[in-house]
XYZ file of N, CA, C and O in Angstrom:
328
model
N 5.495 -5.916 11.251
C 6.026 -6.597 10.078
C 5.857 -8.115 10.118
O 5.691 -8.735 9.088
N 5.879 -8.708 11.322
C 5.744 -10.161 11.404
C 4.346 -10.602 10.949
O 4.211 -11.530 10.146
N 3.314 -9.944 11.446
C 1.949 -10.277 11.059
C 1.746 -10.045 9.566
O 1.121 -10.853 8.877
N 2.313 -8.949 9.072
C 2.220 -8.636 7.638
C 2.838 -9.757 6.802
O 2.223 -10.239 5.840
N 4.021 -10.207 7.179
C 4.683 -11.259 6.402
C 3.897 -12.573 6.484
O 3.816 -13.307 5.496
N 3.294 -12.849 7.631
C 2.482 -14.066 7.762
C 1.267 -13.998 6.832
O 0.919 -14.986 6.185
N 0.617 -12.849 6.775
C -0.561 -12.686 5.909
C -0.183 -12.809 4.437
O -0.902 -13.417 3.641
N 0.947 -12.241 4.076
C 1.409 -12.314 2.684
C 1.729 -13.755 2.321
O 1.358 -14.232 1.239
N 2.399 -14.472 3.200
C 2.696 -15.886 2.934
C 1.417 -16.704 2.794
O 1.326 -17.588 1.949
N 0.416 -16.408 3.624
C -0.861 -17.101 3.536
C -1.500 -16.880 2.162
O -1.984 -17.819 1.527
N -1.465 -15.643 1.682
C -2.012 -15.358 0.355
C -1.225 -16.087 -0.734
O -1.801 -16.618 -1.682
N 0.094 -16.108 -0.587
C 0.925 -16.802 -1.570
C 0.594 -18.290 -1.612
O 0.544 -18.886 -2.691
N 0.358 -18.869 -0.457
C 0.001 -20.291 -0.398
C -1.340 -20.577 -1.065
O -1.607 -21.683 -1.480
N -2.174 -19.564 -1.173
C -3.478 -19.718 -1.825
C -3.370 -19.467 -3.336
O -4.370 -19.380 -4.019
N -2.125 -19.320 -3.815
C -1.831 -19.196 -5.244
C -2.478 -17.968 -5.884
O -3.058 -18.054 -6.966
N -2.350 -16.813 -5.205
C -2.846 -15.580 -5.801
C -2.024 -15.268 -7.050
O -0.887 -15.715 -7.194
N -2.611 -14.506 -7.954
C -1.918 -14.144 -9.190
C -0.935 -13.003 -8.994
O -0.033 -12.813 -9.800
N -1.105 -12.216 -7.949
C -0.220 -11.095 -7.669
C -0.606 -10.466 -6.348
O -1.669 -10.749 -5.789
N 0.271 -9.610 -5.830
C 0.031 -8.948 -4.554
C 0.234 -7.445 -4.702
O 1.222 -6.995 -5.285
N -0.699 -6.682 -4.165
C -0.573 -5.235 -4.024
C -0.465 -4.992 -2.529
O -1.386 -5.322 -1.773
N 0.655 -4.439 -2.101
C 0.951 -4.351 -0.671
C 1.245 -2.911 -0.270
O 2.020 -2.215 -0.933
N 0.637 -2.483 0.833
C 0.964 -1.212 1.482
C 1.713 -1.592 2.754
O 1.118 -1.862 3.783
N 3.040 -1.690 2.676
C 3.804 -2.220 3.810
C 3.785 -1.280 5.012
O 3.715 -0.057 4.873
N 3.869 -1.880 6.196
C 3.877 -1.075 7.419
C 5.282 -0.593 7.784
O 5.435 0.213 8.695
N 6.299 -1.090 7.082
C 7.669 -0.603 7.304
C 8.487 -0.870 6.038
O 7.982 -1.465 5.090
N 9.737 -0.439 6.057
C 10.592 -0.684 4.890
C 11.307 -2.038 4.972
O 12.126 -2.367 4.135
N 10.966 -2.826 5.968
C 11.557 -4.159 6.121
C 10.701 -5.163 5.351
O 9.799 -5.783 5.914
N 10.984 -5.288 4.070
C 10.169 -6.130 3.196
C 10.970 -7.294 2.617
O 10.639 -7.822 1.564
N 11.998 -7.714 3.333
C 12.814 -8.832 2.866
C 12.012 -10.102 2.642
O 12.341 -10.911 1.771
N 10.941 -10.280 3.405
C 10.101 -11.467 3.251
C 9.477 -11.542 1.859
O 9.082 -12.612 1.411
N 9.404 -10.416 1.150
C 8.818 -10.407 -0.196
C 9.710 -11.112 -1.214
O 9.227 -11.519 -2.269
N 10.982 -11.252 -0.911
C 11.883 -11.940 -1.833
C 11.421 -13.377 -2.058
O 11.427 -13.872 -3.175
N 11.004 -14.026 -0.995
C 10.487 -15.392 -1.089
C 9.246 -15.427 -1.999
O 9.085 -16.345 -2.800
N 8.411 -14.423 -1.900
C 7.190 -14.346 -2.715
C 7.562 -14.164 -4.182
O 7.013 -14.821 -5.071
N 8.524 -13.294 -4.417
C 8.968 -13.045 -5.792
C 9.601 -14.293 -6.399
O 9.397 -14.600 -7.568
N 10.349 -15.045 -5.598
C 10.960 -16.290 -6.081
C 9.907 -17.331 -6.455
O 10.162 -18.215 -7.265
N 8.702 -17.203 -5.897
C 7.596 -18.090 -6.231
C 6.940 -17.682 -7.552
O 6.027 -18.344 -8.025
N 7.419 -16.572 -8.121
C 6.878 -16.102 -9.386
C 5.641 -15.231 -9.240
O 4.946 -14.963 -10.225
N 5.359 -14.786 -8.025
C 4.190 -13.929 -7.785
C 4.626 -12.475 -7.897
O 5.500 -12.026 -7.151
N 4.022 -11.721 -8.830
C 4.389 -10.309 -8.949
C 3.923 -9.506 -7.732
O 2.862 -9.783 -7.165
N 4.733 -8.531 -7.362
C 4.452 -7.689 -6.197
C 4.467 -6.229 -6.631
O 5.372 -5.790 -7.346
N 3.459 -5.487 -6.181
C 3.423 -4.036 -6.359
C 3.278 -3.428 -4.973
O 2.389 -3.812 -4.211
N 4.167 -2.511 -4.648
C 4.096 -1.808 -3.364
C 3.432 -0.467 -3.621
O 3.785 0.245 -4.568
N 2.463 -0.127 -2.755
C 1.775 1.149 -2.920
C 2.046 2.069 -1.740
O 2.236 1.634 -0.612
N 2.110 3.336 -2.051
C 2.144 4.439 -1.095
C 3.365 4.496 -0.190
O 3.374 5.240 0.766
N 4.372 3.723 -0.461
C 5.642 3.778 0.279
C 6.776 3.568 -0.712
O 6.722 2.641 -1.513
N 7.791 4.397 -0.644
C 8.973 4.203 -1.481
C 9.951 3.327 -0.706
O 10.499 3.732 0.315
N 10.123 2.105 -1.166
C 11.044 1.163 -0.540
C 12.283 1.117 -1.423
O 12.266 0.547 -2.514
N 13.355 1.713 -0.960
C 14.560 1.851 -1.781
C 15.381 0.574 -1.874
O 16.088 0.366 -2.822
N 15.270 -0.294 -0.887
C 16.117 -1.487 -0.872
C 15.420 -2.718 -1.447
O 15.873 -3.827 -1.249
N 14.313 -2.515 -2.161
C 13.600 -3.638 -2.758
C 13.148 -3.243 -4.153
O 12.450 -2.242 -4.326
N 13.552 -4.027 -5.126
C 13.245 -3.686 -6.509
C 11.954 -4.367 -6.960
O 11.893 -5.597 -7.057
N 10.933 -3.556 -7.172
C 9.657 -4.029 -7.701
C 8.884 -2.797 -8.175
O 9.332 -1.672 -7.981
N 7.736 -3.025 -8.784
C 6.898 -1.893 -9.168
C 6.367 -1.235 -7.907
O 5.964 -1.912 -6.959
N 6.387 0.092 -7.903
C 5.904 0.847 -6.753
C 5.039 1.999 -7.257
O 5.411 2.683 -8.200
N 3.883 2.179 -6.628
C 2.958 3.247 -6.993
C 2.862 4.190 -5.804
O 2.502 3.784 -4.702
N 3.199 5.442 -6.044
C 3.195 6.441 -4.979
C 2.160 7.512 -5.284
O 1.881 7.807 -6.449
N 1.577 8.085 -4.229
C 0.669 9.207 -4.418
C 1.132 10.375 -3.568
O 1.891 10.205 -2.612
N 0.671 11.527 -3.932
C 0.948 12.745 -3.176
C -0.166 12.891 -2.144
O -1.243 13.416 -2.451
N 0.066 12.424 -0.931
C -0.975 12.418 0.097
C -1.485 13.808 0.443
O -2.671 13.982 0.711
N -0.612 14.798 0.450
C -1.030 16.155 0.807
C -2.037 16.677 -0.213
O -3.129 17.132 0.142
N -1.680 16.600 -1.486
C -2.600 17.104 -2.509
C -3.841 16.233 -2.651
O -4.939 16.743 -2.915
N -3.716 14.928 -2.464
C -4.881 14.052 -2.532
C -5.863 14.389 -1.415
O -7.078 14.440 -1.637
N -5.359 14.646 -0.214
C -6.219 15.025 0.903
C -6.873 16.374 0.646
O -8.077 16.552 0.875
N -6.106 17.320 0.153
C -6.647 18.638 -0.180
C -7.780 18.504 -1.198
O -8.856 19.089 -1.020
N -7.551 17.743 -2.245
C -8.579 17.553 -3.271
C -9.835 16.892 -2.702
O -10.958 17.265 -3.052
N -9.647 15.915 -1.822
C -10.796 15.221 -1.230
C -11.622 16.172 -0.356
O -12.851 16.206 -0.449
N -10.955 16.960 0.472
C -11.665 17.905 1.340
C -12.329 18.992 0.494
O -13.476 19.371 0.750
N -11.642 19.457 -0.510
C -12.218 20.463 -1.409
C -13.497 19.933 -2.066
O -14.504 20.627 -2.161
N -13.488 18.668 -2.495
C -14.668 18.055 -3.098
C -15.814 17.990 -2.095
O -16.959 18.281 -2.419
N -15.503 17.591 -0.852
C -16.534 17.527 0.182
C -17.167 18.893 0.423
O -18.391 19.023 0.525
N -16.340 19.931 0.502
C -16.849 21.286 0.720
C -17.718 21.729 -0.451
O -18.802 22.283 -0.252
N -17.272 21.468 -1.671
C -18.069 21.845 -2.856
C -19.420 21.130 -2.877
O -20.369 21.614 -3.466
N -19.488 19.987 -2.228
C -20.732 19.223 -2.189
C -21.474 19.419 -0.860
O -22.211 18.547 -0.416
N -21.251 20.587 -0.261
C -21.986 21.057 0.928
C -21.758 20.245 2.198
O -22.596 20.270 3.099
N -20.648 19.555 2.299
C -20.304 18.879 3.556
C -19.474 19.861 4.379
O -18.570 20.511 3.869
N -19.809 19.992 5.636
C -19.121 20.967 6.474
C -18.415 20.349 7.679
O -17.394 20.858 8.112
N -18.939 19.314 8.239
C -18.323 18.663 9.405
C -17.428 17.550 8.879
O -17.864 16.427 8.652
N -16.168 17.876 8.672
C -15.238 16.957 8.024
C -14.151 16.579 9.031
O -13.484 17.448 9.576
N -13.997 15.300 9.261
C -12.962 14.822 10.165
C -11.882 14.093 9.384
O -12.156 13.421 8.402
N -10.661 14.251 9.826
C -9.531 13.569 9.203
C -8.767 12.828 10.284
O -8.425 13.391 11.309
N -8.511 11.553 10.039
C -7.752 10.746 11.014
C -6.424 10.365 10.384
O -6.356 9.952 9.270
């Protein structure tokens, strides 16, 4: 989380128009400072209950299933997942 907050602050200092963040934990208090700067924040792929902002979530299980199914339909057989 410390490195993440440092990177986010660096982007804020460069006057980005907004941030899309996939946080590494639910400790996102450092984002309050970013929001106070007037920079909109969107959190992706994690539901952060203690921070109010736009959040976009996906169904990882079904998304992975669909991706592997597509690979198989397109004749890929040696499929690795990390």
